[in-house]
Amino acid sequence: MAERLTDTLVAPLAGVDPSSWGAALQEAKGILAGLAVRRAGAGPFRVTGHEIRAALSSDATDLAGQRPFAWSARTARRALGLAAVRQLVAGDARSPVEAVRARLEESCRWAHDGSPCASQLDRWVAGLPPAGRVAVGAEAVTWATRLWCALDWSALGSAPVIGRDRWWDSPHSALLALRGRAEVRTDRADLVVLSGPRRETVRAELALVTLVEALRSRGSGVPGRVVGWWPDSGRLVRVEPEPAVLTLGAEAVGLVLAGSGAPVRSAA
Amino acid sequence: MVLVAPRPLLQPAHLEVAAAERSSGREVLALLRGDTAARPRFDPELAGGLRAWLEDAAFDVVATRGEHAPPVFLGPSQLLGSPAGWRDDEGLSDELVLSRLVHVLFRQLVTEGRFDHPLRDALDGLRASGAEELVRQIESLPPAARASLSETVASHAANVREMVPRFAPGWMPRTNDRVAIPLAGGRVVLHGSFDLLVGLPQPGTASLCALGLSTSGPWARERRSLHYLALLETLRSGTPPFRLALLESATGRYGVEDVREEHLRAIASHLSAWLATGPHG
């Protein structure tokens, strides 16, 4: 699995015609500007892959009916697992167990010292009884081990960025922001860890990552490919940086804002 | 089976048994490690062949149910039958509650190497895992029932502590590793969870060991459940775990066996037959 996933991340990118890319980017910006204007006066709106999935999938009702967010071993595992993988990549820990344990201890220390670094998650972790903290750690260890073992890290080139979400704030409205989530970012590709079943909306979810990268780019540079990976099944889905992907992403954002469940034009 | 040890542990070991005295755990570890030169090899085409077999059966299910029917999710309980005493039609059975509690302790032992007060630790672990409703149910039991549950959990916990080896962090132990294999374009999903996986995945080589914890048996069903998970791992990564261990917390019995192609073919045959005739319509 590590070989196949790593190969997909480091494979050379096909060339993209700059004029086609530039035109698609302008078109996407136009779509988003129009959306922002129409939303003016409403509450702030942050679009993530989750919103795209909820808006476009047939299980939208199920997703909408989810309980309000609460910290649990499951909801904390990504944040703690990413921190652990970051330590492993930096060589600060030798195993996921050690890395997660260090991260949990850091949470407790920050929370007890009243450090400004302490997040809501840190305070929740610090408030757990020891056995509860171990349960949270166990879930994070599994999450981190799967990601850590899935890649040949030495083949990824210079220091990959671990778990940094990127935002694009609309210049037309402070009310609209898009989030591109990726667990591992390299020069050539972004890896997104997926959960849940295979679904038709996944390309639109990943197109949002490409769109955010393109919108944030100051030059005419084309971002890398986006690779979605389900650890449960080992399956991959690749979204290459093609002009049509920008259109797919922008249209998906439009459908989210419109509150419509209409199918996205299959552009990618 | 390489070894099944019907240990005389119907009397649970004392909780204060030190980690270093875990003789069964050391034996399980030695059996899992085994002779590295003698590890089984698998045909690289095996995974593709098994997948093709199951895909054919899954498409028969789709043909029966219709193209637009919602996906069918099939786990060990549907495919192999429920473990003894499990039922959830009238709320959680005592056996299912016990299983949840003992599995939390198992994770704690693997991750942290110890637990202090079995029932209390298990409840704290469940609560942190988001199972507040179950914790409330247990905490609202009458005192006598709760004391009885506490005693039973302590008995299982003692056996688990005796049997579970201390894994070096470099073995990459991970608990509750979920596997979900979509077939027929995702319209049939085979799923399950390894209680514990150890080892580093290596391309083209069977390099993982899997451990299953059973709280209620029967042994044969639990062993088949491990074979089922080995099959899912083969479909996920291309190779199965090379060795399986089954630990029975009620008795302290454990067994370790190599995975063989015939195990995978037998369970794939069972699944294929189940998909052809099972109550999935």
PDB file of N, CA and C in Angstrom, chain A residues 1 3-4 67 72-73 94-97 101 124 128-129 131-132 134-139 141-142 145-146 148-149 197-198 231-235, chain B residues 51 55 73 107-108 111-112 121 124-125 128-130 169-170 172-182 185-186 199-201 203 235-237:
ATOM      1  N   MET A   1       0.837  -1.202   0.000  1.00  0.00           N
ATOM      2  CA  MET A   1       0.000   0.000   0.000  1.00  0.00           C
ATOM      3  C   MET A   1       0.873   1.253   0.000  1.00  0.00           C
ATOM      4  N   GLU A   3       3.837   1.652  -1.139  1.00  0.00           N
ATOM      5  CA  GLU A   3       4.469   1.853  -2.434  1.00  0.00           C
ATOM      6  C   GLU A   3       3.509   2.552  -3.393  1.00  0.00           C
ATOM      7  N   ARG A   4       2.293   2.028  -3.459  1.00  0.00           N
ATOM      8  CA  ARG A   4       1.321   2.544  -4.424  1.00  0.00           C
ATOM      9  C   ARG A   4       0.918   3.978  -4.090  1.00  0.00           C
ATOM     10  N   ARG A  67     -25.419  14.698  15.390  1.00  0.00           N
ATOM     11  CA  ARG A  67     -25.492  15.427  16.656  1.00  0.00           C
ATOM     12  C   ARG A  67     -24.494  16.563  16.658  1.00  0.00           C
ATOM     13  N   SER A  72     -14.540  13.680  21.491  1.00  0.00           N
ATOM     14  CA  SER A  72     -14.524  12.269  21.878  1.00  0.00           C
ATOM     15  C   SER A  72     -13.247  11.696  21.287  1.00  0.00           C
ATOM     16  N   ALA A  73     -12.978  10.428  21.620  1.00  0.00           N
ATOM     17  CA  ALA A  73     -11.776   9.806  21.052  1.00  0.00           C
ATOM     18  C   ALA A  73     -11.802   9.901  19.529  1.00  0.00           C
ATOM     19  N   ARG A  94       9.928   8.201  17.970  1.00  0.00           N
ATOM     20  CA  ARG A  94      10.330   7.004  17.216  1.00  0.00           C
ATOM     21  C   ARG A  94       9.157   6.109  16.853  1.00  0.00           C
ATOM     22  N   SER A  95       8.023   6.345  17.464  1.00  0.00           N
ATOM     23  CA  SER A  95       6.858   5.503  17.156  1.00  0.00           C
ATOM     24  C   SER A  95       5.597   6.313  17.403  1.00  0.00           C
ATOM     25  N   PRO A  96       4.495   5.920  16.770  1.00  0.00           N
ATOM     26  CA  PRO A  96       3.234   6.626  17.006  1.00  0.00           C
ATOM     27  C   PRO A  96       2.817   6.609  18.475  1.00  0.00           C
ATOM     28  N   VAL A  97       3.041   5.495  19.154  1.00  0.00           N
ATOM     29  CA  VAL A  97       2.656   5.428  20.570  1.00  0.00           C
ATOM     30  C   VAL A  97       3.395   6.514  21.356  1.00  0.00           C
ATOM     31  N   ARG A 101       1.670   9.903  23.018  1.00  0.00           N
ATOM     32  CA  ARG A 101       1.821  10.081  24.473  1.00  0.00           C
ATOM     33  C   ARG A 101       2.425  11.461  24.765  1.00  0.00           C
ATOM     34  N   TRP A 124      -9.881  19.818  27.023  1.00  0.00           N
ATOM     35  CA  TRP A 124     -10.733  18.618  27.158  1.00  0.00           C
ATOM     36  C   TRP A 124      -9.872  17.411  27.552  1.00  0.00           C
ATOM     37  N   LEU A 128      -9.760  14.906  31.326  1.00  0.00           N
ATOM     38  CA  LEU A 128     -10.178  13.492  31.346  1.00  0.00           C
ATOM     39  C   LEU A 128      -9.481  12.732  32.459  1.00  0.00           C
ATOM     40  N   PRO A 129     -10.143  11.708  32.997  1.00  0.00           N
ATOM     41  CA  PRO A 129      -9.432  10.813  33.928  1.00  0.00           C
ATOM     42  C   PRO A 129      -8.371  10.027  33.139  1.00  0.00           C
ATOM     43  N   ALA A 131      -7.712   6.921  32.504  1.00  0.00           N
ATOM     44  CA  ALA A 131      -8.162   5.860  31.589  1.00  0.00           C
ATOM     45  C   ALA A 131      -8.867   6.454  30.369  1.00  0.00           C
ATOM     46  N   GLY A 132      -9.564   7.558  30.561  1.00  0.00           N
ATOM     47  CA  GLY A 132     -10.204   8.228  29.427  1.00  0.00           C
ATOM     48  C   GLY A 132      -9.160   8.761  28.465  1.00  0.00           C
ATOM     49  N   VAL A 134      -6.213   7.553  28.014  1.00  0.00           N
ATOM     50  CA  VAL A 134      -5.608   6.423  27.295  1.00  0.00           C
ATOM     51  C   VAL A 134      -6.512   5.997  26.128  1.00  0.00           C
ATOM     52  N   ALA A 135      -7.822   6.005  26.354  1.00  0.00           N
ATOM     53  CA  ALA A 135      -8.750   5.632  25.276  1.00  0.00           C
ATOM     54  C   ALA A 135      -8.627   6.607  24.108  1.00  0.00           C
ATOM     55  N   VAL A 136      -8.496   7.874  24.431  1.00  0.00           N
ATOM     56  CA  VAL A 136      -8.323   8.894  23.386  1.00  0.00           C
ATOM     57  C   VAL A 136      -6.983   8.666  22.675  1.00  0.00           C
ATOM     58  N   GLY A 137      -5.968   8.372  23.452  1.00  0.00           N
ATOM     59  CA  GLY A 137      -4.649   8.122  22.874  1.00  0.00           C
ATOM     60  C   GLY A 137      -4.655   6.903  21.969  1.00  0.00           C
ATOM     61  N   ALA A 138      -5.353   5.846  22.391  1.00  0.00           N
ATOM     62  CA  ALA A 138      -5.384   4.617  21.582  1.00  0.00           C
ATOM     63  C   ALA A 138      -5.975   4.890  20.204  1.00  0.00           C
ATOM     64  N   GLU A 139      -7.035   5.680  20.188  1.00  0.00           N
ATOM     65  CA  GLU A 139      -7.676   5.998  18.902  1.00  0.00           C
ATOM     66  C   GLU A 139      -6.725   6.824  18.026  1.00  0.00           C
ATOM     67  N   VAL A 141      -3.446   6.825  18.204  1.00  0.00           N
ATOM     68  CA  VAL A 141      -2.318   5.979  17.800  1.00  0.00           C
ATOM     69  C   VAL A 141      -2.687   5.205  16.533  1.00  0.00           C
ATOM     70  N   THR A 142      -3.881   4.654  16.512  1.00  0.00           N
ATOM     71  CA  THR A 142      -4.300   3.894  15.328  1.00  0.00           C
ATOM     72  C   THR A 142      -4.364   4.807  14.103  1.00  0.00           C
ATOM     73  N   THR A 145      -0.763   5.708  13.130  1.00  0.00           N
ATOM     74  CA  THR A 145       0.013   4.568  12.623  1.00  0.00           C
ATOM     75  C   THR A 145      -0.386   4.253  11.194  1.00  0.00           C
ATOM     76  N   ARG A 146      -1.666   4.342  10.918  1.00  0.00           N
ATOM     77  CA  ARG A 146      -2.111   4.045   9.556  1.00  0.00           C
ATOM     78  C   ARG A 146      -1.505   5.027   8.561  1.00  0.00           C
ATOM     79  N   TRP A 148       1.215   6.928   9.068  1.00  0.00           N
ATOM     80  CA  TRP A 148       2.683   6.825   9.113  1.00  0.00           C
ATOM     81  C   TRP A 148       3.166   5.617   8.297  1.00  0.00           C
ATOM     82  N   CYS A 149       2.446   4.507   8.388  1.00  0.00           N
ATOM     83  CA  CYS A 149       2.860   3.289   7.683  1.00  0.00           C
ATOM     84  C   CYS A 149       2.423   3.280   6.218  1.00  0.00           C
ATOM     85  N   PRO A 197     -18.088   5.985   3.362  1.00  0.00           N
ATOM     86  CA  PRO A 197     -18.146   5.142   2.169  1.00  0.00           C
ATOM     87  C   PRO A 197     -17.640   5.852   0.921  1.00  0.00           C
ATOM     88  N   ARG A 198     -17.376   5.047  -0.112  1.00  0.00           N
ATOM     89  CA  ARG A 198     -17.110   5.642  -1.422  1.00  0.00           C
ATOM     90  C   ARG A 198     -18.353   6.412  -1.838  1.00  0.00           C
ATOM     91  N   PRO A 231      -8.086   4.870   4.341  1.00  0.00           N
ATOM     92  CA  PRO A 231      -7.290   3.857   5.039  1.00  0.00           C
ATOM     93  C   PRO A 231      -8.063   2.555   5.272  1.00  0.00           C
ATOM     94  N   ASP A 232      -9.380   2.651   5.410  1.00  0.00           N
ATOM     95  CA  ASP A 232     -10.170   1.447   5.675  1.00  0.00           C
ATOM     96  C   ASP A 232     -10.081   0.441   4.523  1.00  0.00           C
ATOM     97  N   SER A 233     -10.009   0.951   3.310  1.00  0.00           N
ATOM     98  CA  SER A 233     -10.044   0.047   2.164  1.00  0.00           C
ATOM     99  C   SER A 233      -8.757   0.073   1.355  1.00  0.00           C
ATOM    100  N   GLY A 234      -7.918   1.069   1.588  1.00  0.00           N
ATOM    101  CA  GLY A 234      -6.700   1.217   0.793  1.00  0.00           C
ATOM    102  C   GLY A 234      -6.952   1.855  -0.562  1.00  0.00           C
ATOM    103  N   ARG A 235      -8.188   2.257  -0.818  1.00  0.00           N
ATOM    104  CA  ARG A 235      -8.498   2.812  -2.133  1.00  0.00           C
ATOM    105  C   ARG A 235      -8.036   4.252  -2.274  1.00  0.00           C
TER     106      ARG A 235
ATOM    107  N   ARG B  51     -10.578 -11.215  -4.872  1.00  0.00           N
ATOM    108  CA  ARG B  51     -11.460 -10.071  -5.135  1.00  0.00           C
ATOM    109  C   ARG B  51     -12.404 -10.381  -6.305  1.00  0.00           C
ATOM    110  N   GLU B  55     -16.299 -10.214  -6.119  1.00  0.00           N
ATOM    111  CA  GLU B  55     -16.993  -9.235  -6.967  1.00  0.00           C
ATOM    112  C   GLU B  55     -18.121  -9.917  -7.752  1.00  0.00           C
ATOM    113  N   PHE B  73     -24.156  -3.242   4.016  1.00  0.00           N
ATOM    114  CA  PHE B  73     -22.945  -3.307   4.850  1.00  0.00           C
ATOM    115  C   PHE B  73     -22.976  -4.627   5.618  1.00  0.00           C
ATOM    116  N   ARG B 107      -7.634  -2.370  24.969  1.00  0.00           N
ATOM    117  CA  ARG B 107      -6.958  -1.236  24.299  1.00  0.00           C
ATOM    118  C   ARG B 107      -6.052  -0.503  25.277  1.00  0.00           C
ATOM    119  N   GLN B 108      -6.562  -0.341  26.490  1.00  0.00           N
ATOM    120  CA  GLN B 108      -5.776   0.380  27.498  1.00  0.00           C
ATOM    121  C   GLN B 108      -4.487  -0.371  27.808  1.00  0.00           C
ATOM    122  N   THR B 111      -2.048  -0.060  24.883  1.00  0.00           N
ATOM    123  CA  THR B 111      -1.524   1.291  24.686  1.00  0.00           C
ATOM    124  C   THR B 111      -0.682   1.757  25.864  1.00  0.00           C
ATOM    125  N   GLU B 112      -1.151   1.432  27.066  1.00  0.00           N
ATOM    126  CA  GLU B 112      -0.505   2.007  28.247  1.00  0.00           C
ATOM    127  C   GLU B 112       0.228   0.957  29.084  1.00  0.00           C
ATOM    128  N   ASP B 121     -11.986   1.982  35.108  1.00  0.00           N
ATOM    129  CA  ASP B 121     -11.195   2.378  33.941  1.00  0.00           C
ATOM    130  C   ASP B 121     -11.966   2.151  32.648  1.00  0.00           C
ATOM    131  N   ASP B 124     -14.505   4.877  32.248  1.00  0.00           N
ATOM    132  CA  ASP B 124     -13.858   6.136  31.851  1.00  0.00           C
ATOM    133  C   ASP B 124     -13.463   6.098  30.370  1.00  0.00           C
ATOM    134  N   GLY B 125     -12.970   4.935  29.953  1.00  0.00           N
ATOM    135  CA  GLY B 125     -12.585   4.799  28.549  1.00  0.00           C
ATOM    136  C   GLY B 125     -13.780   4.879  27.619  1.00  0.00           C
ATOM    137  N   ALA B 128     -15.012   8.511  27.360  1.00  0.00           N
ATOM    138  CA  ALA B 128     -14.163   9.330  26.475  1.00  0.00           C
ATOM    139  C   ALA B 128     -14.352   8.949  25.016  1.00  0.00           C
ATOM    140  N   SER B 129     -14.837   7.736  24.797  1.00  0.00           N
ATOM    141  CA  SER B 129     -15.072   7.294  23.419  1.00  0.00           C
ATOM    142  C   SER B 129     -16.447   7.720  22.922  1.00  0.00           C
ATOM    143  N   GLY B 130     -17.190   8.418  23.747  1.00  0.00           N
ATOM    144  CA  GLY B 130     -18.482   8.941  23.317  1.00  0.00           C
ATOM    145  C   GLY B 130     -19.661   8.039  23.635  1.00  0.00           C
ATOM    146  N   PRO B 169       7.095  -0.359  21.197  1.00  0.00           N
ATOM    147  CA  PRO B 169       6.460   0.613  20.306  1.00  0.00           C
ATOM    148  C   PRO B 169       6.830   0.404  18.838  1.00  0.00           C
ATOM    149  N   GLY B 170       8.025  -0.132  18.608  1.00  0.00           N
ATOM    150  CA  GLY B 170       8.465  -0.363  17.234  1.00  0.00           C
ATOM    151  C   GLY B 170       7.656  -1.414  16.485  1.00  0.00           C
ATOM    152  N   MET B 172       4.614  -1.170  16.273  1.00  0.00           N
ATOM    153  CA  MET B 172       3.493  -0.374  15.772  1.00  0.00           C
ATOM    154  C   MET B 172       2.131  -0.967  16.140  1.00  0.00           C
ATOM    155  N   PRO B 173       1.916  -1.276  17.427  1.00  0.00           N
ATOM    156  CA  PRO B 173       0.606  -1.834  17.781  1.00  0.00           C
ATOM    157  C   PRO B 173      -0.507  -0.803  17.589  1.00  0.00           C
ATOM    158  N   ARG B 174      -1.565  -1.213  16.932  1.00  0.00           N
ATOM    159  CA  ARG B 174      -2.727  -0.322  16.772  1.00  0.00           C
ATOM    160  C   ARG B 174      -3.994  -1.131  16.984  1.00  0.00           C
ATOM    161  N   THR B 175      -4.886  -0.562  17.749  1.00  0.00           N
ATOM    162  CA  THR B 175      -6.114  -1.250  18.134  1.00  0.00           C
ATOM    163  C   THR B 175      -7.293  -0.726  17.324  1.00  0.00           C
ATOM    164  N   ASN B 176      -8.324  -1.559  17.229  1.00  0.00           N
ATOM    165  CA  ASN B 176      -9.545  -1.170  16.493  1.00  0.00           C
ATOM    166  C   ASN B 176      -9.224  -0.639  15.104  1.00  0.00           C
ATOM    167  N   ASP B 177      -8.440  -1.368  14.367  1.00  0.00           N
ATOM    168  CA  ASP B 177      -8.112  -0.956  13.002  1.00  0.00           C
ATOM    169  C   ASP B 177      -9.234  -1.443  12.091  1.00  0.00           C
ATOM    170  N   ARG B 178     -10.004  -0.497  11.583  1.00  0.00           N
ATOM    171  CA  ARG B 178     -11.199  -0.852  10.809  1.00  0.00           C
ATOM    172  C   ARG B 178     -10.822  -1.136   9.359  1.00  0.00           C
ATOM    173  N   VAL B 179     -11.450  -2.126   8.801  1.00  0.00           N
ATOM    174  CA  VAL B 179     -11.287  -2.457   7.382  1.00  0.00           C
ATOM    175  C   VAL B 179     -12.671  -2.454   6.746  1.00  0.00           C
ATOM    176  N   ALA B 180     -12.778  -1.848   5.581  1.00  0.00           N
ATOM    177  CA  ALA B 180     -14.062  -1.845   4.865  1.00  0.00           C
ATOM    178  C   ALA B 180     -13.755  -1.992   3.385  1.00  0.00           C
ATOM    179  N   ILE B 181     -14.216  -3.059   2.805  1.00  0.00           N
ATOM    180  CA  ILE B 181     -13.894  -3.363   1.409  1.00  0.00           C
ATOM    181  C   ILE B 181     -15.155  -3.224   0.561  1.00  0.00           C
ATOM    182  N   PRO B 182     -15.183  -2.196  -0.284  1.00  0.00           N
ATOM    183  CA  PRO B 182     -16.344  -2.061  -1.165  1.00  0.00           C
ATOM    184  C   PRO B 182     -16.259  -3.032  -2.338  1.00  0.00           C
ATOM    185  N   GLY B 185     -18.759  -1.776  -6.956  1.00  0.00           N
ATOM    186  CA  GLY B 185     -18.808  -0.315  -7.004  1.00  0.00           C
ATOM    187  C   GLY B 185     -19.311   0.319  -5.731  1.00  0.00           C
ATOM    188  N   GLY B 186     -19.149  -0.364  -4.606  1.00  0.00           N
ATOM    189  CA  GLY B 186     -19.549   0.207  -3.313  1.00  0.00           C
ATOM    190  C   GLY B 186     -20.947  -0.170  -2.894  1.00  0.00           C
ATOM    191  N   GLY B 199       3.034  -4.828  13.571  1.00  0.00           N
ATOM    192  CA  GLY B 199       3.960  -5.042  12.468  1.00  0.00           C
ATOM    193  C   GLY B 199       3.915  -3.905  11.473  1.00  0.00           C
ATOM    194  N   LEU B 200       4.989  -3.807  10.728  1.00  0.00           N
ATOM    195  CA  LEU B 200       5.098  -2.774   9.694  1.00  0.00           C
ATOM    196  C   LEU B 200       4.713  -3.374   8.348  1.00  0.00           C
ATOM    197  N   PRO B 201       3.786  -2.745   7.650  1.00  0.00           N
ATOM    198  CA  PRO B 201       3.449  -3.263   6.323  1.00  0.00           C
ATOM    199  C   PRO B 201       4.673  -3.212   5.407  1.00  0.00           C
ATOM    200  N   PRO B 203       5.729  -3.986   1.291  1.00  0.00           N
ATOM    201  CA  PRO B 203       5.145  -4.309  -0.005  1.00  0.00           C
ATOM    202  C   PRO B 203       5.445  -5.749  -0.421  1.00  0.00           C
ATOM    203  N   LEU B 235      -7.513  -8.129   0.824  1.00  0.00           N
ATOM    204  CA  LEU B 235      -8.133  -7.293  -0.203  1.00  0.00           C
ATOM    205  C   LEU B 235      -7.702  -5.835  -0.060  1.00  0.00           C
ATOM    206  N   ARG B 236      -7.402  -5.421   1.175  1.00  0.00           N
ATOM    207  CA  ARG B 236      -6.997  -4.019   1.395  1.00  0.00           C
ATOM    208  C   ARG B 236      -5.566  -3.769   0.948  1.00  0.00           C
ATOM    209  N   SER B 237      -4.651  -4.646   1.358  1.00  0.00           N
ATOM    210  CA  SER B 237      -3.238  -4.331   1.151  1.00  0.00           C
ATOM    211  C   SER B 237      -2.535  -5.286   0.186  1.00  0.00           C
TER     212      SER B 237
END
